[in-house]
Amino acid sequence: MSTPTFRFAPSPNGRLHLGHAYSALLNEKMAREAGGRFLLRIEDIDTLRCTPELTQAMLADLAWLGLNWEEPVLRQSEHLADYRKAQRRLKDLGLLYPCFCSRQDIVRQAGNDTPRDPEGQPLYPGTCRQMAKEERETRLARGDACAWRIDMKRALAGLDEPLVFIEESSGTAVSERAHPQDWGDVVLVRKDIATSYHIAVTVDDARQAITHVVRGRDLFQATAIHRLLQRLLDLPTPVYFHHGLIDDSEGRKLSKSLGSRSLGDLREEGVSPAEVRKALGFL
Ligand code: GLU
């Protein structure tokens, strides 16, 4: 049996809040209880929004909270070549196509009754999937900016069995059927940063041999995409635990005492790490 391995994987595109603290503390606690490892991963592929200063502030906030993670910390910005390799493999499988549409193009193409993805965005209507090969090649050769989308129908057509994953947040192991088709031809290589969260998280959960992904419920639906990528890239599937979000029901109670201020603000106001842990139920 492999060592139970957990990770907290924040994106340093702003200061950490109580929701992050909750997720980090829960991961650490579950790792400890399982006699396993607790790793930290900095998800900073979006170099436009994630700055070295924010990363430093994030590490300082986590250390202040008293979290103990194993070194070394994985920084995704140092592994872009690995994400490109995974993308190359999907391209070689004939599963990605370039999309030259802007966000406005897509909104314009979508009517009011257009189906939406789990985040409420209009599903991509497939305009560039239908583009003639010649036009596609001309535009790529010309260097027109593009994202790369997965041809979801084609990807699913190649699977011989249903995609499932284990979800443990209810206290027992429940087998969940993954429905990546709910996302349509989702972008796997963004126009602006030449990779995506979905690719990077899938590659790195495997690289770090993560056995338990513990993260907020807001990412539950995205797990279907990760599950598909694991299958296409021959990577293992961890067990998932999508915890409730601190900013909903719990948050209302908390906001009376600690508010929606960042951990940095709380620190400056003299709130102690013990008070934060206690407010979040970790004492
Ligand atoms: N980096 C993501 C975030 O901060 C979390 C990724 C994950 O846990 O899978 O929202």
PDB file of N, CA, C and O in Angstrom, residues 71-146:
ATOM      1  N   GLU A  71       9.097  19.482   2.916  1.00  0.00           N
ATOM      2  CA  GLU A  71       9.851  20.151   1.851  1.00  0.00           C
ATOM      3  C   GLU A  71      10.276  19.080   0.849  1.00  0.00           C
ATOM      4  O   GLU A  71      10.424  17.911   1.239  1.00  0.00           O
ATOM      5  N   PRO A  72      10.536  19.379  -0.396  1.00  0.00           N
ATOM      6  CA  PRO A  72      10.406  20.702  -0.992  1.00  0.00           C
ATOM      7  C   PRO A  72       8.954  21.009  -1.385  1.00  0.00           C
ATOM      8  O   PRO A  72       8.154  20.095  -1.588  1.00  0.00           O
ATOM      9  N   VAL A  73       8.673  22.299  -1.485  1.00  0.00           N
ATOM     10  CA  VAL A  73       7.378  22.755  -1.954  1.00  0.00           C
ATOM     11  C   VAL A  73       7.409  22.696  -3.485  1.00  0.00           C
ATOM     12  O   VAL A  73       8.407  23.076  -4.089  1.00  0.00           O
ATOM     13  N   LEU A  74       6.367  22.185  -4.073  1.00  0.00           N
ATOM     14  CA  LEU A  74       6.345  22.139  -5.544  1.00  0.00           C
ATOM     15  C   LEU A  74       5.752  23.445  -6.089  1.00  0.00           C
ATOM     16  O   LEU A  74       4.664  23.843  -5.678  1.00  0.00           O
ATOM     17  N   ARG A  75       6.492  24.092  -6.963  1.00  0.00           N
ATOM     18  CA  ARG A  75       5.991  25.327  -7.598  1.00  0.00           C
ATOM     19  C   ARG A  75       5.689  25.017  -9.047  1.00  0.00           C
ATOM     20  O   ARG A  75       6.598  24.693  -9.817  1.00  0.00           O
ATOM     21  N   GLN A  76       4.442  25.143  -9.406  1.00  0.00           N
ATOM     22  CA  GLN A  76       4.059  24.745 -10.770  1.00  0.00           C
ATOM     23  C   GLN A  76       4.752  25.569 -11.843  1.00  0.00           C
ATOM     24  O   GLN A  76       5.009  25.066 -12.931  1.00  0.00           O
ATOM     25  N   SER A  77       5.076  26.820 -11.530  1.00  0.00           N
ATOM     26  CA  SER A  77       5.729  27.661 -12.554  1.00  0.00           C
ATOM     27  C   SER A  77       7.086  27.092 -12.958  1.00  0.00           C
ATOM     28  O   SER A  77       7.631  27.462 -13.996  1.00  0.00           O
ATOM     29  N   GLU A  78       7.629  26.166 -12.155  1.00  0.00           N
ATOM     30  CA  GLU A  78       8.925  25.564 -12.499  1.00  0.00           C
ATOM     31  C   GLU A  78       8.763  24.287 -13.311  1.00  0.00           C
ATOM     32  O   GLU A  78       9.743  23.613 -13.619  1.00  0.00           O
ATOM     33  N   HIS A  79       7.535  23.922 -13.621  1.00  0.00           N
ATOM     34  CA  HIS A  79       7.306  22.628 -14.287  1.00  0.00           C
ATOM     35  C   HIS A  79       6.477  22.750 -15.556  1.00  0.00           C
ATOM     36  O   HIS A  79       5.807  21.794 -15.951  1.00  0.00           O
ATOM     37  N   LEU A  80       6.542  23.913 -16.178  1.00  0.00           N
ATOM     38  CA  LEU A  80       5.675  24.140 -17.347  1.00  0.00           C
ATOM     39  C   LEU A  80       5.966  23.139 -18.467  1.00  0.00           C
ATOM     40  O   LEU A  80       5.063  22.728 -19.203  1.00  0.00           O
ATOM     41  N   ALA A  81       7.222  22.717 -18.568  1.00  0.00           N
ATOM     42  CA  ALA A  81       7.589  21.771 -19.636  1.00  0.00           C
ATOM     43  C   ALA A  81       6.830  20.451 -19.485  1.00  0.00           C
ATOM     44  O   ALA A  81       6.477  19.809 -20.471  1.00  0.00           O
ATOM     45  N   ASP A  82       6.571  20.050 -18.235  1.00  0.00           N
ATOM     46  CA  ASP A  82       5.840  18.789 -18.017  1.00  0.00           C
ATOM     47  C   ASP A  82       4.378  18.908 -18.452  1.00  0.00           C
ATOM     48  O   ASP A  82       3.782  17.954 -18.929  1.00  0.00           O
ATOM     49  N   TYR A  83       3.812  20.105 -18.245  1.00  0.00           N
ATOM     50  CA  TYR A  83       2.417  20.286 -18.664  1.00  0.00           C
ATOM     51  C   TYR A  83       2.348  20.284 -20.194  1.00  0.00           C
ATOM     52  O   TYR A  83       1.417  19.732 -20.777  1.00  0.00           O
ATOM     53  N   ARG A  84       3.387  20.872 -20.804  1.00  0.00           N
ATOM     54  CA  ARG A  84       3.421  20.884 -22.278  1.00  0.00           C
ATOM     55  C   ARG A  84       3.511  19.453 -22.822  1.00  0.00           C
ATOM     56  O   ARG A  84       2.918  19.120 -23.828  1.00  0.00           O
ATOM     57  N   LYS A  85       4.263  18.619 -22.106  1.00  0.00           N
ATOM     58  CA  LYS A  85       4.419  17.229 -22.527  1.00  0.00           C
ATOM     59  C   LYS A  85       3.050  16.515 -22.500  1.00  0.00           C
ATOM     60  O   LYS A  85       2.703  15.786 -23.431  1.00  0.00           O
ATOM     61  N   ALA A  86       2.316  16.739 -21.445  1.00  0.00           N
ATOM     62  CA  ALA A  86       0.982  16.119 -21.344  1.00  0.00           C
ATOM     63  C   ALA A  86       0.082  16.638 -22.470  1.00  0.00           C
ATOM     64  O   ALA A  86      -0.678  15.881 -23.084  1.00  0.00           O
ATOM     65  N   GLN A  87       0.196  17.943 -22.749  1.00  0.00           N
ATOM     66  CA  GLN A  87      -0.629  18.537 -23.803  1.00  0.00           C
ATOM     67  C   GLN A  87      -0.260  17.947 -25.166  1.00  0.00           C
ATOM     68  O   GLN A  87      -1.127  17.650 -25.985  1.00  0.00           O
ATOM     69  N   ARG A  88       1.035  17.745 -25.355  1.00  0.00           N
ATOM     70  CA  ARG A  88       1.523  17.158 -26.605  1.00  0.00           C
ATOM     71  C   ARG A  88       0.913  15.764 -26.786  1.00  0.00           C
ATOM     72  O   ARG A  88       0.455  15.387 -27.853  1.00  0.00           O
ATOM     73  N   ARG A  89       0.867  15.019 -25.702  1.00  0.00           N
ATOM     74  CA  ARG A  89       0.323  13.660 -25.786  1.00  0.00           C
ATOM     75  C   ARG A  89      -1.161  13.695 -26.190  1.00  0.00           C
ATOM     76  O   ARG A  89      -1.607  12.905 -27.027  1.00  0.00           O
ATOM     77  N   LEU A  90      -1.902  14.637 -25.606  1.00  0.00           N
ATOM     78  CA  LEU A  90      -3.324  14.741 -25.963  1.00  0.00           C
ATOM     79  C   LEU A  90      -3.483  15.186 -27.422  1.00  0.00           C
ATOM     80  O   LEU A  90      -4.385  14.724 -28.126  1.00  0.00           O
ATOM     81  N   LYS A  91      -2.574  16.056 -27.869  1.00  0.00           N
ATOM     82  CA  LYS A  91      -2.628  16.487 -29.277  1.00  0.00           C
ATOM     83  C   LYS A  91      -2.320  15.301 -30.181  1.00  0.00           C
ATOM     84  O   LYS A  91      -2.988  15.076 -31.185  1.00  0.00           O
ATOM     85  N   ASP A  92      -1.298  14.524 -29.796  1.00  0.00           N
ATOM     86  CA  ASP A  92      -0.923  13.361 -30.611  1.00  0.00           C
ATOM     87  C   ASP A  92      -2.059  12.336 -30.676  1.00  0.00           C
ATOM     88  O   ASP A  92      -2.173  11.598 -31.646  1.00  0.00           O
ATOM     89  N   LEU A  93      -2.875  12.308 -29.631  1.00  0.00           N
ATOM     90  CA  LEU A  93      -4.028  11.392 -29.641  1.00  0.00           C
ATOM     91  C   LEU A  93      -5.168  11.962 -30.507  1.00  0.00           C
ATOM     92  O   LEU A  93      -6.212  11.334 -30.649  1.00  0.00           O
ATOM     93  N   GLY A  94      -4.953  13.177 -31.020  1.00  0.00           N
ATOM     94  CA  GLY A  94      -5.974  13.807 -31.874  1.00  0.00           C
ATOM     95  C   GLY A  94      -7.147  14.332 -31.070  1.00  0.00           C
ATOM     96  O   GLY A  94      -8.259  14.479 -31.592  1.00  0.00           O
ATOM     97  N   LEU A  95      -6.901  14.647 -29.783  1.00  0.00           N
ATOM     98  CA  LEU A  95      -8.031  15.034 -28.922  1.00  0.00           C
ATOM     99  C   LEU A  95      -8.117  16.534 -28.652  1.00  0.00           C
ATOM    100  O   LEU A  95      -9.049  16.982 -28.006  1.00  0.00           O
ATOM    101  N   LEU A  96      -7.128  17.307 -29.114  1.00  0.00           N
ATOM    102  CA  LEU A  96      -7.196  18.756 -28.886  1.00  0.00           C
ATOM    103  C   LEU A  96      -7.295  19.476 -30.235  1.00  0.00           C
ATOM    104  O   LEU A  96      -6.702  19.040 -31.216  1.00  0.00           O
ATOM    105  N   TYR A  97      -8.011  20.566 -30.249  1.00  0.00           N
ATOM    106  CA  TYR A  97      -8.040  21.398 -31.464  1.00  0.00           C
ATOM    107  C   TYR A  97      -7.898  22.867 -31.065  1.00  0.00           C
ATOM    108  O   TYR A  97      -8.333  23.267 -29.975  1.00  0.00           O
ATOM    109  N   PRO A  98      -7.275  23.662 -31.947  1.00  0.00           N
ATOM    110  CA  PRO A  98      -7.097  25.070 -31.598  1.00  0.00           C
ATOM    111  C   PRO A  98      -8.408  25.833 -31.728  1.00  0.00           C
ATOM    112  O   PRO A  98      -9.200  25.565 -32.630  1.00  0.00           O
ATOM    113  N   CYS A  99      -8.615  26.756 -30.808  1.00  0.00           N
ATOM    114  CA  CYS A  99      -9.829  27.578 -30.820  1.00  0.00           C
ATOM    115  C   CYS A  99      -9.408  29.042 -30.846  1.00  0.00           C
ATOM    116  O   CYS A  99      -8.710  29.506 -29.942  1.00  0.00           O
ATOM    117  N   PHE A 100      -9.832  29.739 -31.873  1.00  0.00           N
ATOM    118  CA  PHE A 100      -9.420  31.135 -32.060  1.00  0.00           C
ATOM    119  C   PHE A 100     -10.484  32.116 -31.561  1.00  0.00           C
ATOM    120  O   PHE A 100     -10.323  33.316 -31.681  1.00  0.00           O
ATOM    121  N   CYS A 101     -11.578  31.581 -31.025  1.00  0.00           N
ATOM    122  CA  CYS A 101     -12.685  32.456 -30.594  1.00  0.00           C
ATOM    123  C   CYS A 101     -12.299  33.266 -29.359  1.00  0.00           C
ATOM    124  O   CYS A 101     -11.621  32.758 -28.470  1.00  0.00           O
ATOM    125  N   SER A 102     -12.775  34.481 -29.320  1.00  0.00           N
ATOM    126  CA  SER A 102     -12.610  35.286 -28.095  1.00  0.00           C
ATOM    127  C   SER A 102     -13.807  34.981 -27.185  1.00  0.00           C
ATOM    128  O   SER A 102     -14.800  34.405 -27.627  1.00  0.00           O
ATOM    129  N   ARG A 103     -13.702  35.416 -25.941  1.00  0.00           N
ATOM    130  CA  ARG A 103     -14.814  35.236 -25.003  1.00  0.00           C
ATOM    131  C   ARG A 103     -16.091  35.896 -25.558  1.00  0.00           C
ATOM    132  O   ARG A 103     -17.174  35.333 -25.501  1.00  0.00           O
ATOM    133  N   GLN A 104     -15.901  37.093 -26.134  1.00  0.00           N
ATOM    134  CA  GLN A 104     -17.073  37.794 -26.689  1.00  0.00           C
ATOM    135  C   GLN A 104     -17.685  37.006 -27.842  1.00  0.00           C
ATOM    136  O   GLN A 104     -18.900  36.941 -27.969  1.00  0.00           O
ATOM    137  N   ASP A 105     -16.835  36.390 -28.681  1.00  0.00           N
ATOM    138  CA  ASP A 105     -17.364  35.574 -29.795  1.00  0.00           C
ATOM    139  C   ASP A 105     -18.306  34.519 -29.236  1.00  0.00           C
ATOM    140  O   ASP A 105     -19.388  34.285 -29.765  1.00  0.00           O
ATOM    141  N   ILE A 106     -17.850  33.865 -28.152  1.00  0.00           N
ATOM    142  CA  ILE A 106     -18.620  32.739 -27.612  1.00  0.00           C
ATOM    143  C   ILE A 106     -19.937  33.226 -27.017  1.00  0.00           C
ATOM    144  O   ILE A 106     -20.992  32.644 -27.243  1.00  0.00           O
ATOM    145  N   VAL A 107     -19.868  34.330 -26.293  1.00  0.00           N
ATOM    146  CA  VAL A 107     -21.093  34.884 -25.698  1.00  0.00           C
ATOM    147  C   VAL A 107     -22.053  35.286 -26.828  1.00  0.00           C
ATOM    148  O   VAL A 107     -23.261  35.029 -26.768  1.00  0.00           O
ATOM    149  N   ARG A 108     -21.506  35.872 -27.889  1.00  0.00           N
ATOM    150  CA  ARG A 108     -22.329  36.290 -29.025  1.00  0.00           C
ATOM    151  C   ARG A 108     -22.997  35.081 -29.696  1.00  0.00           C
ATOM    152  O   ARG A 108     -24.157  35.129 -30.067  1.00  0.00           O
ATOM    153  N   GLN A 109     -22.217  33.996 -29.818  1.00  0.00           N
ATOM    154  CA  GLN A 109     -22.758  32.803 -30.487  1.00  0.00           C
ATOM    155  C   GLN A 109     -23.840  32.126 -29.641  1.00  0.00           C
ATOM    156  O   GLN A 109     -24.680  31.413 -30.168  1.00  0.00           O
ATOM    157  N   ALA A 110     -23.767  32.336 -28.319  1.00  0.00           N
ATOM    158  CA  ALA A 110     -24.684  31.624 -27.417  1.00  0.00           C
ATOM    159  C   ALA A 110     -26.020  32.346 -27.326  1.00  0.00           C
ATOM    160  O   ALA A 110     -26.059  33.541 -27.088  1.00  0.00           O
ATOM    161  N   GLY A 111     -27.102  31.624 -27.479  1.00  0.00           N
ATOM    162  CA  GLY A 111     -28.432  32.207 -27.254  1.00  0.00           C
ATOM    163  C   GLY A 111     -28.796  32.071 -25.785  1.00  0.00           C
ATOM    164  O   GLY A 111     -28.011  31.505 -25.007  1.00  0.00           O
ATOM    165  N   ASN A 112     -29.968  32.549 -25.414  1.00  0.00           N
ATOM    166  CA  ASN A 112     -30.395  32.461 -24.018  1.00  0.00           C
ATOM    167  C   ASN A 112     -30.575  31.023 -23.548  1.00  0.00           C
ATOM    168  O   ASN A 112     -30.374  30.714 -22.389  1.00  0.00           O
ATOM    169  N   ASP A 113     -30.986  30.165 -24.496  1.00  0.00           N
ATOM    170  CA  ASP A 113     -31.254  28.785 -24.090  1.00  0.00           C
ATOM    171  C   ASP A 113     -30.069  27.850 -24.361  1.00  0.00           C
ATOM    172  O   ASP A 113     -30.210  26.641 -24.357  1.00  0.00           O
ATOM    173  N   THR A 114     -28.881  28.429 -24.592  1.00  0.00           N
ATOM    174  CA  THR A 114     -27.685  27.607 -24.794  1.00  0.00           C
ATOM    175  C   THR A 114     -27.389  26.810 -23.535  1.00  0.00           C
ATOM    176  O   THR A 114     -27.462  27.365 -22.432  1.00  0.00           O
ATOM    177  N   PRO A 115     -27.048  25.530 -23.673  1.00  0.00           N
ATOM    178  CA  PRO A 115     -26.666  24.783 -22.476  1.00  0.00           C
ATOM    179  C   PRO A 115     -25.444  25.390 -21.802  1.00  0.00           C
ATOM    180  O   PRO A 115     -24.587  25.975 -22.473  1.00  0.00           O
ATOM    181  N   ARG A 116     -25.399  25.261 -20.499  1.00  0.00           N
ATOM    182  CA  ARG A 116     -24.305  25.877 -19.722  1.00  0.00           C
ATOM    183  C   ARG A 116     -23.490  24.815 -19.018  1.00  0.00           C
ATOM    184  O   ARG A 116     -23.995  23.734 -18.718  1.00  0.00           O
ATOM    185  N   ASP A 117     -22.244  25.150 -18.709  1.00  0.00           N
ATOM    186  CA  ASP A 117     -21.396  24.213 -17.965  1.00  0.00           C
ATOM    187  C   ASP A 117     -21.699  24.338 -16.469  1.00  0.00           C
ATOM    188  O   ASP A 117     -22.502  25.193 -16.062  1.00  0.00           O
ATOM    189  N   PRO A 118     -21.092  23.497 -15.619  1.00  0.00           N
ATOM    190  CA  PRO A 118     -21.435  23.538 -14.187  1.00  0.00           C
ATOM    191  C   PRO A 118     -21.128  24.876 -13.520  1.00  0.00           C
ATOM    192  O   PRO A 118     -21.617  25.145 -12.427  1.00  0.00           O
ATOM    193  N   GLU A 119     -20.353  25.723 -14.168  1.00  0.00           N
ATOM    194  CA  GLU A 119     -20.101  27.052 -13.593  1.00  0.00           C
ATOM    195  C   GLU A 119     -21.025  28.107 -14.182  1.00  0.00           C
ATOM    196  O   GLU A 119     -20.862  29.297 -13.927  1.00  0.00           O
ATOM    197  N   GLY A 120     -21.940  27.665 -15.045  1.00  0.00           N
ATOM    198  CA  GLY A 120     -22.912  28.601 -15.598  1.00  0.00           C
ATOM    199  C   GLY A 120     -22.457  29.297 -16.875  1.00  0.00           C
ATOM    200  O   GLY A 120     -23.155  30.165 -17.398  1.00  0.00           O
ATOM    201  N   GLN A 121     -21.302  28.919 -17.387  1.00  0.00           N
ATOM    202  CA  GLN A 121     -20.827  29.526 -18.634  1.00  0.00           C
ATOM    203  C   GLN A 121     -21.436  28.781 -19.817  1.00  0.00           C
ATOM    204  O   GLN A 121     -21.637  27.567 -19.747  1.00  0.00           O
ATOM    205  N   PRO A 122     -21.710  29.512 -20.925  1.00  0.00           N
ATOM    206  CA  PRO A 122     -22.270  28.809 -22.090  1.00  0.00           C
ATOM    207  C   PRO A 122     -21.313  27.731 -22.591  1.00  0.00           C
ATOM    208  O   PRO A 122     -20.101  27.957 -22.640  1.00  0.00           O
ATOM    209  N   LEU A 123     -21.849  26.577 -22.940  1.00  0.00           N
ATOM    210  CA  LEU A 123     -20.996  25.517 -23.498  1.00  0.00           C
ATOM    211  C   LEU A 123     -20.475  25.989 -24.850  1.00  0.00           C
ATOM    212  O   LEU A 123     -21.207  26.603 -25.625  1.00  0.00           O
ATOM    213  N   TYR A 124     -19.247  25.651 -25.121  1.00  0.00           N
ATOM    214  CA  TYR A 124     -18.663  26.065 -26.391  1.00  0.00           C
ATOM    215  C   TYR A 124     -19.402  25.380 -27.545  1.00  0.00           C
ATOM    216  O   TYR A 124     -19.550  24.153 -27.547  1.00  0.00           O
ATOM    217  N   PRO A 125     -19.872  26.167 -28.535  1.00  0.00           N
ATOM    218  CA  PRO A 125     -20.688  25.559 -29.595  1.00  0.00           C
ATOM    219  C   PRO A 125     -19.891  24.754 -30.623  1.00  0.00           C
ATOM    220  O   PRO A 125     -20.482  24.168 -31.529  1.00  0.00           O
ATOM    221  N   GLY A 126     -18.577  24.727 -30.509  1.00  0.00           N
ATOM    222  CA  GLY A 126     -17.809  23.847 -31.408  1.00  0.00           C
ATOM    223  C   GLY A 126     -17.391  24.513 -32.713  1.00  0.00           C
ATOM    224  O   GLY A 126     -16.961  23.835 -33.648  1.00  0.00           O
ATOM    225  N   THR A 127     -17.518  25.837 -32.762  1.00  0.00           N
ATOM    226  CA  THR A 127     -17.198  26.574 -33.996  1.00  0.00           C
ATOM    227  C   THR A 127     -15.837  26.167 -34.581  1.00  0.00           C
ATOM    228  O   THR A 127     -15.745  25.801 -35.757  1.00  0.00           O
ATOM    229  N   CYS A 128     -14.789  26.224 -33.784  1.00  0.00           N
ATOM    230  CA  CYS A 128     -13.450  25.953 -34.319  1.00  0.00           C
ATOM    231  C   CYS A 128     -13.185  24.458 -34.517  1.00  0.00           C
ATOM    232  O   CYS A 128     -12.275  24.094 -35.245  1.00  0.00           O
ATOM    233  N   ARG A 129     -13.996  23.624 -33.883  1.00  0.00           N
ATOM    234  CA  ARG A 129     -13.837  22.181 -34.115  1.00  0.00           C
ATOM    235  C   ARG A 129     -14.196  21.865 -35.560  1.00  0.00           C
ATOM    236  O   ARG A 129     -13.652  20.963 -36.181  1.00  0.00           O
ATOM    237  N   GLN A 130     -15.135  22.672 -36.082  1.00  0.00           N
ATOM    238  CA  GLN A 130     -15.604  22.424 -37.450  1.00  0.00           C
ATOM    239  C   GLN A 130     -14.784  23.159 -38.511  1.00  0.00           C
ATOM    240  O   GLN A 130     -15.091  23.081 -39.694  1.00  0.00           O
ATOM    241  N   MET A 131     -13.767  23.884 -38.070  1.00  0.00           N
ATOM    242  CA  MET A 131     -12.987  24.689 -39.018  1.00  0.00           C
ATOM    243  C   MET A 131     -12.279  23.780 -40.038  1.00  0.00           C
ATOM    244  O   MET A 131     -11.792  22.702 -39.676  1.00  0.00           O
ATOM    245  N   ALA A 132     -12.237  24.222 -41.281  1.00  0.00           N
ATOM    246  CA  ALA A 132     -11.566  23.420 -42.313  1.00  0.00           C
ATOM    247  C   ALA A 132     -10.077  23.319 -41.988  1.00  0.00           C
ATOM    248  O   ALA A 132      -9.475  24.275 -41.479  1.00  0.00           O
ATOM    249  N   LYS A 133      -9.505  22.157 -42.284  1.00  0.00           N
ATOM    250  CA  LYS A 133      -8.113  21.869 -41.937  1.00  0.00           C
ATOM    251  C   LYS A 133      -7.172  22.958 -42.481  1.00  0.00           C
ATOM    252  O   LYS A 133      -6.264  23.416 -41.795  1.00  0.00           O
ATOM    253  N   GLU A 134      -7.460  23.365 -43.698  1.00  0.00           N
ATOM    254  CA  GLU A 134      -6.584  24.346 -44.355  1.00  0.00           C
ATOM    255  C   GLU A 134      -6.565  25.682 -43.594  1.00  0.00           C
ATOM    256  O   GLU A 134      -5.511  26.247 -43.353  1.00  0.00           O
ATOM    257  N   GLU A 135      -7.765  26.138 -43.236  1.00  0.00           N
ATOM    258  CA  GLU A 135      -7.856  27.412 -42.513  1.00  0.00           C
ATOM    259  C   GLU A 135      -7.139  27.298 -41.162  1.00  0.00           C
ATOM    260  O   GLU A 135      -6.391  28.188 -40.752  1.00  0.00           O
ATOM    261  N   ARG A 136      -7.343  26.175 -40.520  1.00  0.00           N
ATOM    262  CA  ARG A 136      -6.709  25.941 -39.216  1.00  0.00           C
ATOM    263  C   ARG A 136      -5.188  26.025 -39.353  1.00  0.00           C
ATOM    264  O   ARG A 136      -4.520  26.727 -38.600  1.00  0.00           O
ATOM    265  N   GLU A 137      -4.690  25.351 -40.367  1.00  0.00           N
ATOM    266  CA  GLU A 137      -3.225  25.339 -40.540  1.00  0.00           C
ATOM    267  C   GLU A 137      -2.691  26.710 -40.904  1.00  0.00           C
ATOM    268  O   GLU A 137      -1.645  27.124 -40.414  1.00  0.00           O
ATOM    269  N   THR A 138      -3.428  27.423 -41.738  1.00  0.00           N
ATOM    270  CA  THR A 138      -2.991  28.778 -42.110  1.00  0.00           C
ATOM    271  C   THR A 138      -2.930  29.664 -40.862  1.00  0.00           C
ATOM    272  O   THR A 138      -1.958  30.386 -40.642  1.00  0.00           O
ATOM    273  N   ARG A 139      -3.963  29.580 -40.053  1.00  0.00           N
ATOM    274  CA  ARG A 139      -4.010  30.458 -38.881  1.00  0.00           C
ATOM    275  C   ARG A 139      -2.933  30.085 -37.864  1.00  0.00           C
ATOM    276  O   ARG A 139      -2.332  30.964 -37.240  1.00  0.00           O
ATOM    277  N   LEU A 140      -2.677  28.797 -37.716  1.00  0.00           N
ATOM    278  CA  LEU A 140      -1.612  28.382 -36.781  1.00  0.00           C
ATOM    279  C   LEU A 140      -0.252  28.840 -37.303  1.00  0.00           C
ATOM    280  O   LEU A 140       0.566  29.386 -36.550  1.00  0.00           O
ATOM    281  N   ALA A 141      -0.045  28.668 -38.603  1.00  0.00           N
ATOM    282  CA  ALA A 141       1.243  29.042 -39.206  1.00  0.00           C
ATOM    283  C   ALA A 141       1.451  30.549 -39.087  1.00  0.00           C
ATOM    284  O   ALA A 141       2.569  31.040 -38.912  1.00  0.00           O
ATOM    285  N   ARG A 142       0.357  31.301 -39.153  1.00  0.00           N
ATOM    286  CA  ARG A 142       0.427  32.763 -39.061  1.00  0.00           C
ATOM    287  C   ARG A 142       0.651  33.220 -37.615  1.00  0.00           C
ATOM    288  O   ARG A 142       0.928  34.373 -37.346  1.00  0.00           O
ATOM    289  N   GLY A 143       0.488  32.282 -36.684  1.00  0.00           N
ATOM    290  CA  GLY A 143       0.712  32.621 -35.274  1.00  0.00           C
ATOM    291  C   GLY A 143      -0.473  33.293 -34.607  1.00  0.00           C
ATOM    292  O   GLY A 143      -0.318  33.994 -33.602  1.00  0.00           O
ATOM    293  N   ASP A 144      -1.685  33.093 -35.160  1.00  0.00           N
ATOM    294  CA  ASP A 144      -2.878  33.665 -34.500  1.00  0.00           C
ATOM    295  C   ASP A 144      -3.004  33.061 -33.103  1.00  0.00           C
ATOM    296  O   ASP A 144      -2.856  31.851 -32.931  1.00  0.00           O
ATOM    297  N   ALA A 145      -3.308  33.909 -32.151  1.00  0.00           N
ATOM    298  CA  ALA A 145      -3.421  33.414 -30.763  1.00  0.00           C
ATOM    299  C   ALA A 145      -4.587  32.433 -30.655  1.00  0.00           C
ATOM    300  O   ALA A 145      -5.659  32.674 -31.204  1.00  0.00           O
ATOM    301  N   CYS A 146      -4.373  31.345 -29.949  1.00  0.00           N
ATOM    302  CA  CYS A 146      -5.466  30.379 -29.797  1.00  0.00           C
ATOM    303  C   CYS A 146      -5.360  29.661 -28.463  1.00  0.00           C
ATOM    304  O   CYS A 146      -4.295  29.585 -27.853  1.00  0.00           O
TER     305      CYS A 146
END
